[in-house]
CSV table of C-alpha atoms and ligand atoms in Angstrom, one decimal:
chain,number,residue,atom,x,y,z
A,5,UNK,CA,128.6,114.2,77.4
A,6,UNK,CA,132.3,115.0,77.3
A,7,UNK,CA,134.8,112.5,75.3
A,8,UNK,CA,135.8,110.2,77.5
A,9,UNK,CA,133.1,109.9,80.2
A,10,UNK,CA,131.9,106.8,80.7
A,11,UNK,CA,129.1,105.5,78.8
A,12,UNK,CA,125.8,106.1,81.0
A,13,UNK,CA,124.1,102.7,81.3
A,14,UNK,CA,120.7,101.8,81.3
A,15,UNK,CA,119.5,101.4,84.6
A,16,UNK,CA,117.7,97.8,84.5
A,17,UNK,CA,114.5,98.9,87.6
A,18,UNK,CA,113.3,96.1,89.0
A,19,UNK,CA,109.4,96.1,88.3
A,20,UNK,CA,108.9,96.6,92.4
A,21,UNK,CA,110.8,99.7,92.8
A,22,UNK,CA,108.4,101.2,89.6
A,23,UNK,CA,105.3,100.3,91.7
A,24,UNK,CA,106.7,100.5,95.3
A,25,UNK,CA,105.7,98.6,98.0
A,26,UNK,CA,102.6,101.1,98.8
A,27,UNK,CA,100.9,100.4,95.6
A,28,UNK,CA,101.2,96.3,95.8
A,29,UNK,CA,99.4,96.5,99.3
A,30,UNK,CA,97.0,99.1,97.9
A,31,UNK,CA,95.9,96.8,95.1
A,32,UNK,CA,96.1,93.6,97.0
A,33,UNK,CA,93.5,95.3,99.8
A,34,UNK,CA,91.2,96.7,97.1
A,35,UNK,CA,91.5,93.2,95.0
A,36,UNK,CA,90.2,91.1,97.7
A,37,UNK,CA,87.7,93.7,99.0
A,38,UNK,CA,86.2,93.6,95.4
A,39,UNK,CA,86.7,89.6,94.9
A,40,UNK,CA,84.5,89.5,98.4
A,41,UNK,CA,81.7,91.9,96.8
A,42,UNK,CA,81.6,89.3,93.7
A,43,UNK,CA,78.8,86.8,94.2
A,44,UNK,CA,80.5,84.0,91.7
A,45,UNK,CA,84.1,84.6,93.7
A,46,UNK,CA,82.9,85.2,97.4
A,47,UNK,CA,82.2,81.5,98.1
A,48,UNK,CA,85.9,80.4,96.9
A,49,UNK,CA,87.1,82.5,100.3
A,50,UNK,CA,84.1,81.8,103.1
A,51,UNK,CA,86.5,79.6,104.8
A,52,UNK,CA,89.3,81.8,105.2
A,53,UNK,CA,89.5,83.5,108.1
A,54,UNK,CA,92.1,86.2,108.9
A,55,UNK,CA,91.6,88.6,105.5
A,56,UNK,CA,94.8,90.7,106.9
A,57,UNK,CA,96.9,87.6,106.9
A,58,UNK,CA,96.3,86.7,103.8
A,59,UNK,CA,96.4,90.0,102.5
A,60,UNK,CA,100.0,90.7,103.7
A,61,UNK,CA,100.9,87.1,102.1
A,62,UNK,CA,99.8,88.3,99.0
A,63,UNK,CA,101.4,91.3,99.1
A,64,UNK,CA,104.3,89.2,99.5
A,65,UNK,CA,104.1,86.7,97.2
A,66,UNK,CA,103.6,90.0,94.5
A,67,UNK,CA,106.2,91.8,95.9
A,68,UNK,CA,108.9,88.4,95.6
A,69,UNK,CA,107.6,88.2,92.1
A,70,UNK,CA,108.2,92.0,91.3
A,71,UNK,CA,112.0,91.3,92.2
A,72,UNK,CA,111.5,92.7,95.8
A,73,UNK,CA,113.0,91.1,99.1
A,74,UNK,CA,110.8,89.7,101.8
A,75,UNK,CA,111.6,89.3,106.0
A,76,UNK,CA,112.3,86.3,106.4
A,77,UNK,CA,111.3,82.8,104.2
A,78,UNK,CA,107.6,83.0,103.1
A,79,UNK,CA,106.6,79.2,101.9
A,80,UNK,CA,104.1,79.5,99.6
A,81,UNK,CA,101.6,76.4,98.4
A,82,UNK,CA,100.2,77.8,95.2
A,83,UNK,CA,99.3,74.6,93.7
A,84,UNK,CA,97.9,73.0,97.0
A,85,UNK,CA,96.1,75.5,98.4
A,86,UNK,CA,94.6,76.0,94.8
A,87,UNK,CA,94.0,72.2,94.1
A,88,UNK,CA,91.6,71.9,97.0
A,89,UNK,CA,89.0,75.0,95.9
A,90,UNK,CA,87.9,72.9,93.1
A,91,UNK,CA,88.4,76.0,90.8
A,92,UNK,CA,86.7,76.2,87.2
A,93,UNK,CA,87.6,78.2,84.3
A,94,UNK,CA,85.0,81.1,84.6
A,95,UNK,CA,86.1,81.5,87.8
A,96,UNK,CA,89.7,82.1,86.9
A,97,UNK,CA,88.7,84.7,83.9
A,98,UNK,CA,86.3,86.5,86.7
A,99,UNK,CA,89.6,86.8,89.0
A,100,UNK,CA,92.1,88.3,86.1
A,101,UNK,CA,88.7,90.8,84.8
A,102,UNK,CA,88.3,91.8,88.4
A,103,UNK,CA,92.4,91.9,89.2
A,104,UNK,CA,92.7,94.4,86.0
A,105,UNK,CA,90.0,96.6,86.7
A,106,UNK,CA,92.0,96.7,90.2
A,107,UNK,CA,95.5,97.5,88.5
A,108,UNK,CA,94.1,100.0,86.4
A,109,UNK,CA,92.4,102.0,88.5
A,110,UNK,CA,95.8,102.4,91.1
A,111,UNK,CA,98.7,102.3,88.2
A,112,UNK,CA,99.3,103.9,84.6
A,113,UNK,CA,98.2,101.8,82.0
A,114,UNK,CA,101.9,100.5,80.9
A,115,UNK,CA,102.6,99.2,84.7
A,116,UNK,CA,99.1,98.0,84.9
A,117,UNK,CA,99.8,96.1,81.8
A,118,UNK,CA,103.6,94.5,83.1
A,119,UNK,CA,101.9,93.5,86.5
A,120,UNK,CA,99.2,92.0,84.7
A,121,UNK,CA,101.1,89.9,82.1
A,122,UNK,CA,102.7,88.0,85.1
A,123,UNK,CA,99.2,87.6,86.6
A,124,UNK,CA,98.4,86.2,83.2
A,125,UNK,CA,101.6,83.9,82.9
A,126,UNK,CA,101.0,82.6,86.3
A,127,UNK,CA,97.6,81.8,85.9
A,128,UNK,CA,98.4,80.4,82.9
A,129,UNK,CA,101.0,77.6,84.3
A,130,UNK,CA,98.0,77.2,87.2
A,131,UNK,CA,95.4,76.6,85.1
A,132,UNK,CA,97.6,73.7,83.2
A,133,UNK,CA,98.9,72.3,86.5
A,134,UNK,CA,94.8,72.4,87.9
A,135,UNK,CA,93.6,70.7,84.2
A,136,UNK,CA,91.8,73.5,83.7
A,137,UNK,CA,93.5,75.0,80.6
A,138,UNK,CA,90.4,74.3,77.8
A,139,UNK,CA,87.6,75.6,80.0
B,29,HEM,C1,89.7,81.5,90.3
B,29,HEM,C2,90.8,82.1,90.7
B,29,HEM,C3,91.4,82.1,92.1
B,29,HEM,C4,90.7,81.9,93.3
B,29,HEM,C5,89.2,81.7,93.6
B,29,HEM,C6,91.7,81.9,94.3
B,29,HEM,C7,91.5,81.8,95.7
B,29,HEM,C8,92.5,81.6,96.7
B,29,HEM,C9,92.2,81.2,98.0
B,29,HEM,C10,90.9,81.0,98.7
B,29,HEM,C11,93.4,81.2,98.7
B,29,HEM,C12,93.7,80.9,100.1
B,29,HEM,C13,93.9,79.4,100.4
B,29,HEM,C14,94.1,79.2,101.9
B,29,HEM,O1,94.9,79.9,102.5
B,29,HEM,O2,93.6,78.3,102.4
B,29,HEM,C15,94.4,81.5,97.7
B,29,HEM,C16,95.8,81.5,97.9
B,29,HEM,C17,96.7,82.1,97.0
B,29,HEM,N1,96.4,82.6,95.8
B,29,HEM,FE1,94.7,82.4,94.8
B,29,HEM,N2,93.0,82.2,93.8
B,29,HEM,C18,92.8,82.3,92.4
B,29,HEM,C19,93.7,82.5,91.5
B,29,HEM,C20,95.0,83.0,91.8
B,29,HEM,C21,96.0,83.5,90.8
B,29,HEM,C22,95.7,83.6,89.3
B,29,HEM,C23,97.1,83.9,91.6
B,29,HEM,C24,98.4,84.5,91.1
B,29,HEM,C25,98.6,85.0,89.9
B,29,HEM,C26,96.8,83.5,93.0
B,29,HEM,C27,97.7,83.7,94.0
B,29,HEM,C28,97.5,83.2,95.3
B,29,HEM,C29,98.6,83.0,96.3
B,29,HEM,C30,100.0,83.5,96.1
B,29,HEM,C31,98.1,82.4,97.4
B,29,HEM,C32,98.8,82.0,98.7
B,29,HEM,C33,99.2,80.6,98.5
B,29,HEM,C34,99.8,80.0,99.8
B,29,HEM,O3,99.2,80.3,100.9
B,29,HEM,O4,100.9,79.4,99.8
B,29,HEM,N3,95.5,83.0,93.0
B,29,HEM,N4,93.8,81.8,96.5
């Protein structure tokens, strides 16, 4: 660097942009295909109908969270739509197991590890908000 030049900063990337948009849907896909093939997690999604829907959602929802921008507003109803499944404790540790088996086998290890802390922090605050957090 010559004197003089401007001090190079650190480019701050936006967790999104290090996964891109590809990945997300590729893990969402292969997430919920594997929570269907789990026999304790199955029953939790027998009444929801359109998989794509969801799917694109929850693509959504991660992509928001990653730092991303959306079309249009996407309302989402974590704590309702959570409340009413009568989750348990084994049920949420089966979803995180299953979720970082999923990260892991699409991302390195470090951005499988930053996705999967915010899984972990937002299951976290659910799990409080449900009553769930000593099971
Ligand atoms: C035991 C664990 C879990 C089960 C069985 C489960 C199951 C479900 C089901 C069945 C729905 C759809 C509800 C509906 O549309 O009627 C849903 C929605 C959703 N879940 Fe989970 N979930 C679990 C944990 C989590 C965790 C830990 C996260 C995030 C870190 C998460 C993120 C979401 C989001 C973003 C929605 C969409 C909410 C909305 O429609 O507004 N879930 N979940």
């Amino acid at each position: 660097m010559q004197i003089g030049e401007p001090t190079p900063r650190r480019k701050l990337e936006p967790l999104c942009d290090k996964i891109g948009r590809d990945n997300v849907e590729r893990v969402v896909h292969d997430f919920y295909g594997r929570l269907q093939a789990n026999e304790m997690m199955r029953p939790f999604f027998a009444n929801m109908g359109d998989f794509a829907s969801h799917e694109s959602l929850i693509a959504d929802y991660w992509w928001t969270v990653m730092g991303g921008k959306v079309d249009g507003p996407r309302p989402f109803d974590m704590l309702g739509k959570h409340q009413a499944l009568n989750l348990h404790g084994a049920a949420f540790d089966t979803w995180l197991r299953i979720f970082e088996e999923t990260l892991l086998t699409y991302l390195p290890p470090e951005l499988a590890q930053r996705w999967l802390q915010m899984a972990l922090g937002i299951g976290d605050t659910m799990k409080r908000h449900l009553g769930l957090q000593n099971n």
